[in-house]
Structures are given as structure tokens and as C-alpha cells.
Coordinates of C-alpha atoms in Angstrom, one line a residue:
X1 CA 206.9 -26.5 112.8
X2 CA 205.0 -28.9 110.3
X3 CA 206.4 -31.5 112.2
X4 CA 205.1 -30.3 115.3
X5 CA 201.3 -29.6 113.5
X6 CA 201.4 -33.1 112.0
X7 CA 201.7 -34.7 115.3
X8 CA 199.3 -32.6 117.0
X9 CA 196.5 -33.4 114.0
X10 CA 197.4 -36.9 114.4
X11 CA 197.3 -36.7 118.2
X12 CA 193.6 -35.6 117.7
X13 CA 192.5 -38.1 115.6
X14 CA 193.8 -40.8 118.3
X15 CA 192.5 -39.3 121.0
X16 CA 188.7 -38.6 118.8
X17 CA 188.9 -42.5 118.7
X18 CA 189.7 -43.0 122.6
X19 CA 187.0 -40.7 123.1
X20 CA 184.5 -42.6 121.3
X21 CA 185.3 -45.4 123.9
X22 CA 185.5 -43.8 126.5
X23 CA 182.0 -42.4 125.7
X24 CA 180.6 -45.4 126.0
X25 CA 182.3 -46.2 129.3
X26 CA 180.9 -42.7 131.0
X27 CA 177.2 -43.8 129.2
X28 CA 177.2 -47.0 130.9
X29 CA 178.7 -45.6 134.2
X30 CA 176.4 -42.9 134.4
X31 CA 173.2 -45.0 133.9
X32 CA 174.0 -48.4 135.6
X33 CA 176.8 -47.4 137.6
X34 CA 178.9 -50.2 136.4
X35 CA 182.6 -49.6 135.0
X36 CA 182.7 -51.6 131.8
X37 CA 185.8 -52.8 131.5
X38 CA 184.5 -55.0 128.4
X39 CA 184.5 -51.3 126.7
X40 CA 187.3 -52.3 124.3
X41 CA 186.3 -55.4 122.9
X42 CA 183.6 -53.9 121.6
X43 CA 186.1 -51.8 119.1
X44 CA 187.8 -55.2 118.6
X45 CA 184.7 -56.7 117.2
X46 CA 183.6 -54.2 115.2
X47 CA 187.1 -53.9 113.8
X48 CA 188.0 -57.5 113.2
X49 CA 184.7 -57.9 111.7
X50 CA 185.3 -55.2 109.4
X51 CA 188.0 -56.6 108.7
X52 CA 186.4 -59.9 107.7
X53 CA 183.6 -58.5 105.6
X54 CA 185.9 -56.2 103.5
X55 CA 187.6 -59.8 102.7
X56 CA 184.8 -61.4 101.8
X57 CA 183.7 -58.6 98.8
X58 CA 181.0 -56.8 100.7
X59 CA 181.5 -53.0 99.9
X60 CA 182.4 -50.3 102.5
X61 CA 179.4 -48.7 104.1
X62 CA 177.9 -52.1 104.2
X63 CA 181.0 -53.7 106.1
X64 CA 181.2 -50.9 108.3
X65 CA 177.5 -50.6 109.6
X66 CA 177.3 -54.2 110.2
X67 CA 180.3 -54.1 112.0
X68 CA 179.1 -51.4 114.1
X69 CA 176.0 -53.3 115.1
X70 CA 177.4 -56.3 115.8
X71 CA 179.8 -54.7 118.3
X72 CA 175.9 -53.0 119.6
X73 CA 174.7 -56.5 119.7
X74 CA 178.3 -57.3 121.8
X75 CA 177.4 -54.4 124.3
X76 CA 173.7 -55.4 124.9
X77 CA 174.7 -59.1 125.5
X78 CA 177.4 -58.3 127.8
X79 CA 174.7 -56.1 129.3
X80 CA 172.4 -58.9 130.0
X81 CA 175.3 -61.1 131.6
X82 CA 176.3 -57.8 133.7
X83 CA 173.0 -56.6 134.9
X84 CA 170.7 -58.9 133.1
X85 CA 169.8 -59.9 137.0
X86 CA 167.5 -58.0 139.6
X87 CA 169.6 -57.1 142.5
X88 CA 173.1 -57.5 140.7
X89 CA 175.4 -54.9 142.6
X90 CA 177.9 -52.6 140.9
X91 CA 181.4 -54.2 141.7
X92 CA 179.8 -58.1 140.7
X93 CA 178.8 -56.5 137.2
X94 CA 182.1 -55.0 137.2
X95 CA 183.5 -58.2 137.6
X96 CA 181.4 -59.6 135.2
X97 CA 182.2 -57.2 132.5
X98 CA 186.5 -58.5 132.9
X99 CA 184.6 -62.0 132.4
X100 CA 183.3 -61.3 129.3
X101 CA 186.3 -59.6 128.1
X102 CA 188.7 -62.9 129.0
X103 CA 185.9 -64.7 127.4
X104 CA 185.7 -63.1 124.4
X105 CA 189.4 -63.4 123.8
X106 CA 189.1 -66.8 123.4
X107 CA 186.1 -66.9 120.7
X108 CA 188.0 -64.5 118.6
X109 CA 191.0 -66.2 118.6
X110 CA 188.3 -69.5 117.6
X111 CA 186.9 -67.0 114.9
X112 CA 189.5 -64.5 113.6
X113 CA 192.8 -66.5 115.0
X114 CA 195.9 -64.8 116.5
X115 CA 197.5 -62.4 114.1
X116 CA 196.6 -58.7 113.5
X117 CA 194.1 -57.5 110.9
X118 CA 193.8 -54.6 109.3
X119 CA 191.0 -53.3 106.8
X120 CA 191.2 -50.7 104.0
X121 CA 190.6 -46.9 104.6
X122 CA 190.4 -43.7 102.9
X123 CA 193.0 -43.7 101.0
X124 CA 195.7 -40.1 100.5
X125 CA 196.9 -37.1 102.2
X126 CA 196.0 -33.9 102.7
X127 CA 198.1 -30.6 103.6
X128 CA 196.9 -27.9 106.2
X129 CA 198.8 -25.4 107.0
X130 CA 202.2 -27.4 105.8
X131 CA 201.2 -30.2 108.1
X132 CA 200.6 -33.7 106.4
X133 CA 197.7 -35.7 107.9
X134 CA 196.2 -38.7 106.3
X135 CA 192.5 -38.1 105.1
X136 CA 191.4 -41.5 107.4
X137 CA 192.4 -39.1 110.5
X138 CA 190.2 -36.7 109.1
X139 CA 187.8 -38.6 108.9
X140 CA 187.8 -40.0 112.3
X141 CA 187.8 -36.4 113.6
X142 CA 184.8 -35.2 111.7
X143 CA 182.6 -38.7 112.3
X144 CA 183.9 -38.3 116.4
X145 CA 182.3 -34.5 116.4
X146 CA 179.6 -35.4 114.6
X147 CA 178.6 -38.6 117.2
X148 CA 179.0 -36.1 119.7
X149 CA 176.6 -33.7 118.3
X150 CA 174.5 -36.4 118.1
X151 CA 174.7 -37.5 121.5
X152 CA 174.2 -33.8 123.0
X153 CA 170.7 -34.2 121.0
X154 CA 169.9 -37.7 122.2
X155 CA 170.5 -36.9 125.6
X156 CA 169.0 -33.6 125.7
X157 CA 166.3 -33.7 123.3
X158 CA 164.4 -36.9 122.8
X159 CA 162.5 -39.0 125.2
X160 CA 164.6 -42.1 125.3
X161 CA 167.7 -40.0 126.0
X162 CA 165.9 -38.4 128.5
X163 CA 164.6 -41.7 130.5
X164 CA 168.6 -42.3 130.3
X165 CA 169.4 -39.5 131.5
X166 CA 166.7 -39.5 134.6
X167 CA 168.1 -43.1 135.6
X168 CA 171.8 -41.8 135.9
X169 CA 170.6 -38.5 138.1
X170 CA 167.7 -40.8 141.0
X171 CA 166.9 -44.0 139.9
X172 CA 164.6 -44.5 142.3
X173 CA 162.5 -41.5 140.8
X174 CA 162.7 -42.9 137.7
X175 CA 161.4 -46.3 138.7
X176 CA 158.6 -44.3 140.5
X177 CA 157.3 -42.5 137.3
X178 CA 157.3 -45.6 135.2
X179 CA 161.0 -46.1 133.5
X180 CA 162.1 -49.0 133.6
X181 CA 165.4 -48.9 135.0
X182 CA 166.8 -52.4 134.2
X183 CA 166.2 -51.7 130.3
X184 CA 167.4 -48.2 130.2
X185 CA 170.6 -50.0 131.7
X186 CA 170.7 -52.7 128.6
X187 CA 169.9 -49.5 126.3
X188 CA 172.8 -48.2 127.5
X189 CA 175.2 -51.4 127.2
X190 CA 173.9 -51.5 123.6
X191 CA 174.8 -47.7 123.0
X192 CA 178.3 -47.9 124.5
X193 CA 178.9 -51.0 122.6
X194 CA 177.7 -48.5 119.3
X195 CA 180.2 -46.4 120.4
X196 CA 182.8 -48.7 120.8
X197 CA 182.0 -50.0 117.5
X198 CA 182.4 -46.7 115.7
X199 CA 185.9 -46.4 117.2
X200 CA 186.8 -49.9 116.0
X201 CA 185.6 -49.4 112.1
X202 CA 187.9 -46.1 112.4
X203 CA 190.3 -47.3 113.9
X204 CA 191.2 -50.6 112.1
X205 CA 192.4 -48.8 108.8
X206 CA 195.1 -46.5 110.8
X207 CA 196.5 -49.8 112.8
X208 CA 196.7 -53.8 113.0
X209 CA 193.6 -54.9 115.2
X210 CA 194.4 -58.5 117.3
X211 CA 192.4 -59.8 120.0
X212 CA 194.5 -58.3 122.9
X213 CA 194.3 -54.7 121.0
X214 CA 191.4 -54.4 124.2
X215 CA 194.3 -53.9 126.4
X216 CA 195.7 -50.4 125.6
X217 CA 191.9 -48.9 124.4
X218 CA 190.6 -49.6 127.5
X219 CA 193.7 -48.2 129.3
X220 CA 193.3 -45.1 127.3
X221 CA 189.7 -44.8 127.7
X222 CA 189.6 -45.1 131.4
X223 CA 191.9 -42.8 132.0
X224 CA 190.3 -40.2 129.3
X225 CA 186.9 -41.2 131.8
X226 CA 188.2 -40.9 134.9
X227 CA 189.4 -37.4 133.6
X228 CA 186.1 -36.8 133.3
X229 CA 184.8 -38.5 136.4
X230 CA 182.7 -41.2 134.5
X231 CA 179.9 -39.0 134.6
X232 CA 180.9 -35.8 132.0
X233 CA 181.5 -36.9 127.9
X234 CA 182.6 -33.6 127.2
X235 CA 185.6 -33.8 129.9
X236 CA 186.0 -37.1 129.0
X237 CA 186.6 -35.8 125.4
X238 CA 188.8 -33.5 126.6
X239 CA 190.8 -35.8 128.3
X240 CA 191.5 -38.1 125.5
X241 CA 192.7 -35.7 123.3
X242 CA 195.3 -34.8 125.7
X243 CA 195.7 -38.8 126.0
X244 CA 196.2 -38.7 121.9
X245 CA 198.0 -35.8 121.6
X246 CA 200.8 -36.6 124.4
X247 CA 200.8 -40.1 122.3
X248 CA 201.7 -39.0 119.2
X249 CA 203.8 -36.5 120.4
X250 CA 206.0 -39.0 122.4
X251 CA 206.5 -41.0 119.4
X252 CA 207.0 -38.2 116.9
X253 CA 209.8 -37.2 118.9
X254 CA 211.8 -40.3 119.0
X255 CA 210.2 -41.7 123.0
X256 CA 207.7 -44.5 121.0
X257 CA 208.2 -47.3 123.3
X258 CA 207.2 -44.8 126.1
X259 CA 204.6 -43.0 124.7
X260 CA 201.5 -45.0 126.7
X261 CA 203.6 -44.7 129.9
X262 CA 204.2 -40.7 129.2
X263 CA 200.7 -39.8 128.4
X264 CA 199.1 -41.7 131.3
X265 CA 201.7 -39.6 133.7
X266 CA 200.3 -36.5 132.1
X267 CA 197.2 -37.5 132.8
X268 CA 197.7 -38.7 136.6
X269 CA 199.2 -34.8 137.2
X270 CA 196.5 -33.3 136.0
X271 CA 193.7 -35.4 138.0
X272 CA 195.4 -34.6 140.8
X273 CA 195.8 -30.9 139.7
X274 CA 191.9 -31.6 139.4
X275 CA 191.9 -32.9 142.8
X276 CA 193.5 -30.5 144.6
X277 CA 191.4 -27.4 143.2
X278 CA 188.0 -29.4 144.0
X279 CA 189.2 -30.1 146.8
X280 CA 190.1 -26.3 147.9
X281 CA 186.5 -24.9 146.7
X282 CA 184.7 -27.2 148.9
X283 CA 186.5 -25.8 151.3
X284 CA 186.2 -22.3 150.5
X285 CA 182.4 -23.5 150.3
X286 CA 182.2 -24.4 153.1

């Protein structure tokens, strides 16, 4: 039974930091329309750079926060090469954004070379409830639900989140009273490439970050978005922790080299369990 509980607080923190990315991914979608599949680099950046700073002497805090805005700064430039001009349609940015991610494998492999990095975390254990769980999983489940929190209040009570949020539901009126769509779009770039960041500076001290790390973040993000039908952070959240959990329960029990493969089937029966009952209230609806 601890066994059991250790995985499943594991499982959580993995799937807080697959939510964090695939936060950004529904923030983006939601605004610009645009699936970001340059979502994970950003993580890769921040982590790497972490990784970088710690190295050089500059304390934690410091390293971290830079990190963090320099995978913001990632996000808004990919931004400007994705929607940066008028009349740019969805699938082109789209296309765009896989660009930018082939593109930036090559500068970090120029910058950061080709073997993993890593970065120092919080360091011991704690016990809850007989279940061992490192206290840098902790603390990527407490910073995820706090970011969260913090979202819900962007979104619903400032200005700026609103103007976001008026973009996502009728451009067009938003354009009408005055927002300017085009930089609410590069806001939100920026914002999921903060996100992304976040999940990279937590990330780093719990595994090995290398320039093609991208690959299975994004792959776990998308599907945790899709779950959530890149429009709802909350599903989205939902879904990665099912994504995490399923993870670290695959390898726990001795099915590691399967465990991507196993969580992304649980996640295709469940959209279509989705599917199916959407799919019978519109009928009933109608």
C-alpha cells in the first residue's frame, strides 16, 4: 500500500508539471487559435538555462527566475515569427511553431551541446501516510496549484486577463471595442512560454534535460490539452494528472519502457468516452 501511494504522489507531481505546459498550450490556443507545438522547448530553455546559471555560482531564486523569463522571452519571439504577421492563418503559424522548435534544437546543441543536464533541487524526503515522496515533488505540486490560482485571478479578475479572454470568446468584438488583437496574441505566446518555463525550472532537478527532452513534454501536454479540448485549463489539469499518474504507475510496477505508450492509451479511451457522451446529449438536445 505505500508503494501504491508513493507512486500515485509521484504521479501527481509529473502530471502538475505536464500541466503547466499544457497550460500554456490551451492559453495560446484559446487566444490565437494556433497549436503551439514549440510548447516544450520552452521548458527546455528554462531548464537548460537553469542549469547553466546554477554552474556558473548564481544562487537559486536568481537562476530560476531568469530562467523562467528567458523561456517568456522564447515564447514571445516565437510569437512574433508565428503571428508576428497580419493575415497569418492558423495551420501556417502552426507550421511555424514546428519551425521554431527544429530551429531551436540546433542553437542549443551550439549553446548547451548534446548531453543531458541536470540542476540541483530541494534536497530530502518526506513521509505521508507511509508513502515516501521527495520534497522537489512537493514542491512542484504546491508551485503548480498555486500558478493556477493565479491564473483563475488573471483571467477573471484583471483587465489584461480579461482583454485575453474577450479575444479567445469573438475576436472580431474585441477588435471593435479597441483590443488589439494581434498583441493580446504575443501576450499570450509570452505567458505560455512563462508557463512552460515554470515547468522546466521544476522539472530539471527531478530528470536529465537534453535538447530533444521537447519530444515527450509536448506529447504529454497535447494529449493532457486535447483532454481538455484546448480551450479548458482546468480539464486540461485534469487530464495530465491522469497522464502522470498512469506514468508513474506503469513504471512502478515493472512496464517502464511502456509507460508513455500506456498512459497515452488511457488517455485515447477516455476522449472517446468523452466523445461518445457529447455526442449523445447533442442528440438528446436536440
Amino acid at each position: 500500500m505505500s508503494a501504491f501511494l508513493t507512486y500515485l504522489l509521484n504521479g501527481l507531481a509529473v502530471g502538475c508539471a505536464i500541466a503547466l505546459i499544457a497550460s500554456g498550450l490551451v492559453t495560446i490556443h484559446r487566444v490565437t487559435g494556433v497549436v503551439n507545438f514549440a510548447q516544450g522547448t520552452f521548458a527546455v530553455v528554462a531548464g537548460l538555462c537553469t542549469s547553466s546559471l546554477l554552474g556558473l555560482g548564481f544562487p537559486h531564486g536568481l537562476s530560476e527566475v531568469a530562467a523562467v523569463l528567458a523561456a517568456a522571452l522564447a515564447g514571445l519571439l516565437t510569437g512574433l515569427a508565428a503571428i508576428g504577421r497580419p493575415g497569418t492563418t492558423p495551420l501556417s503559424s502552426l507550421i511555424v511553431t514546428l519551425g521554431v522548435g527544429v530551429l531551436a534544437y540546433a542553437v542549443e546543441i551550439v549553446l548547451w551541446g548534446d548531453q543531458p543536464r541536470s540542476a540541483p533541487g530541494l534536497a530530502g524526503s518526506v513521509v505521508i501516510a507511509g508513502a515516501r515522496i521527495q520534497t522537489q515533488h512537493l514542491l512542484v505540486i504546491g508551485v503548480t496549484a498555486a500558478t493556477f490560482a493565479l491564473l483563475a485571478f488573471f483571467f477573471g479578475r484583471t483587465y489584461l486577463g480579461k482583454a485575453l479572454t474577450a479575444c479567445a470568446s469573438n475576436p472580431y468584438a474585441a477588435r471593435v471595442v479597441g483590443i488589439d488583437v494581434r498583441r493580446m496574441g504575443l501576450l499570450a505566446f509570452a505567458l505560455g512560454g512563462l508557463l512552460g518555463g515554470i515547468a522546466g525550472v521544476l522539472v530539471t532537478p527531478l530528470r536529465p534535460i537534453s535538447f530533444d527532452t521537447d519530444v515527450t513534454l509536448i506529447v504529454n501536454a497535447f494529449a493532457a490539452a486535447v483532454f481538455g479540448a484546448l480551450t479548458r485549463p482546468v480539464i486540461a489539469l485534469v487530464g495530465a494528472l491522469l497522464l502522470g499518474v498512469a506514468e508513474t504507475m506503469a513504471a512502478g510496477y515493472g512496464y517502464g519502457s511502456h509507460q508513455l505508450e500506456i498512459a497515452l492509451g488511457l488517455m485515447i479511451v477516455v476522449m472517446i468516452v468523452q466523445a461518445s457522451r457529447r455526442t449523445t446529449l447533442s442528440q438528446e438536445s436536440a
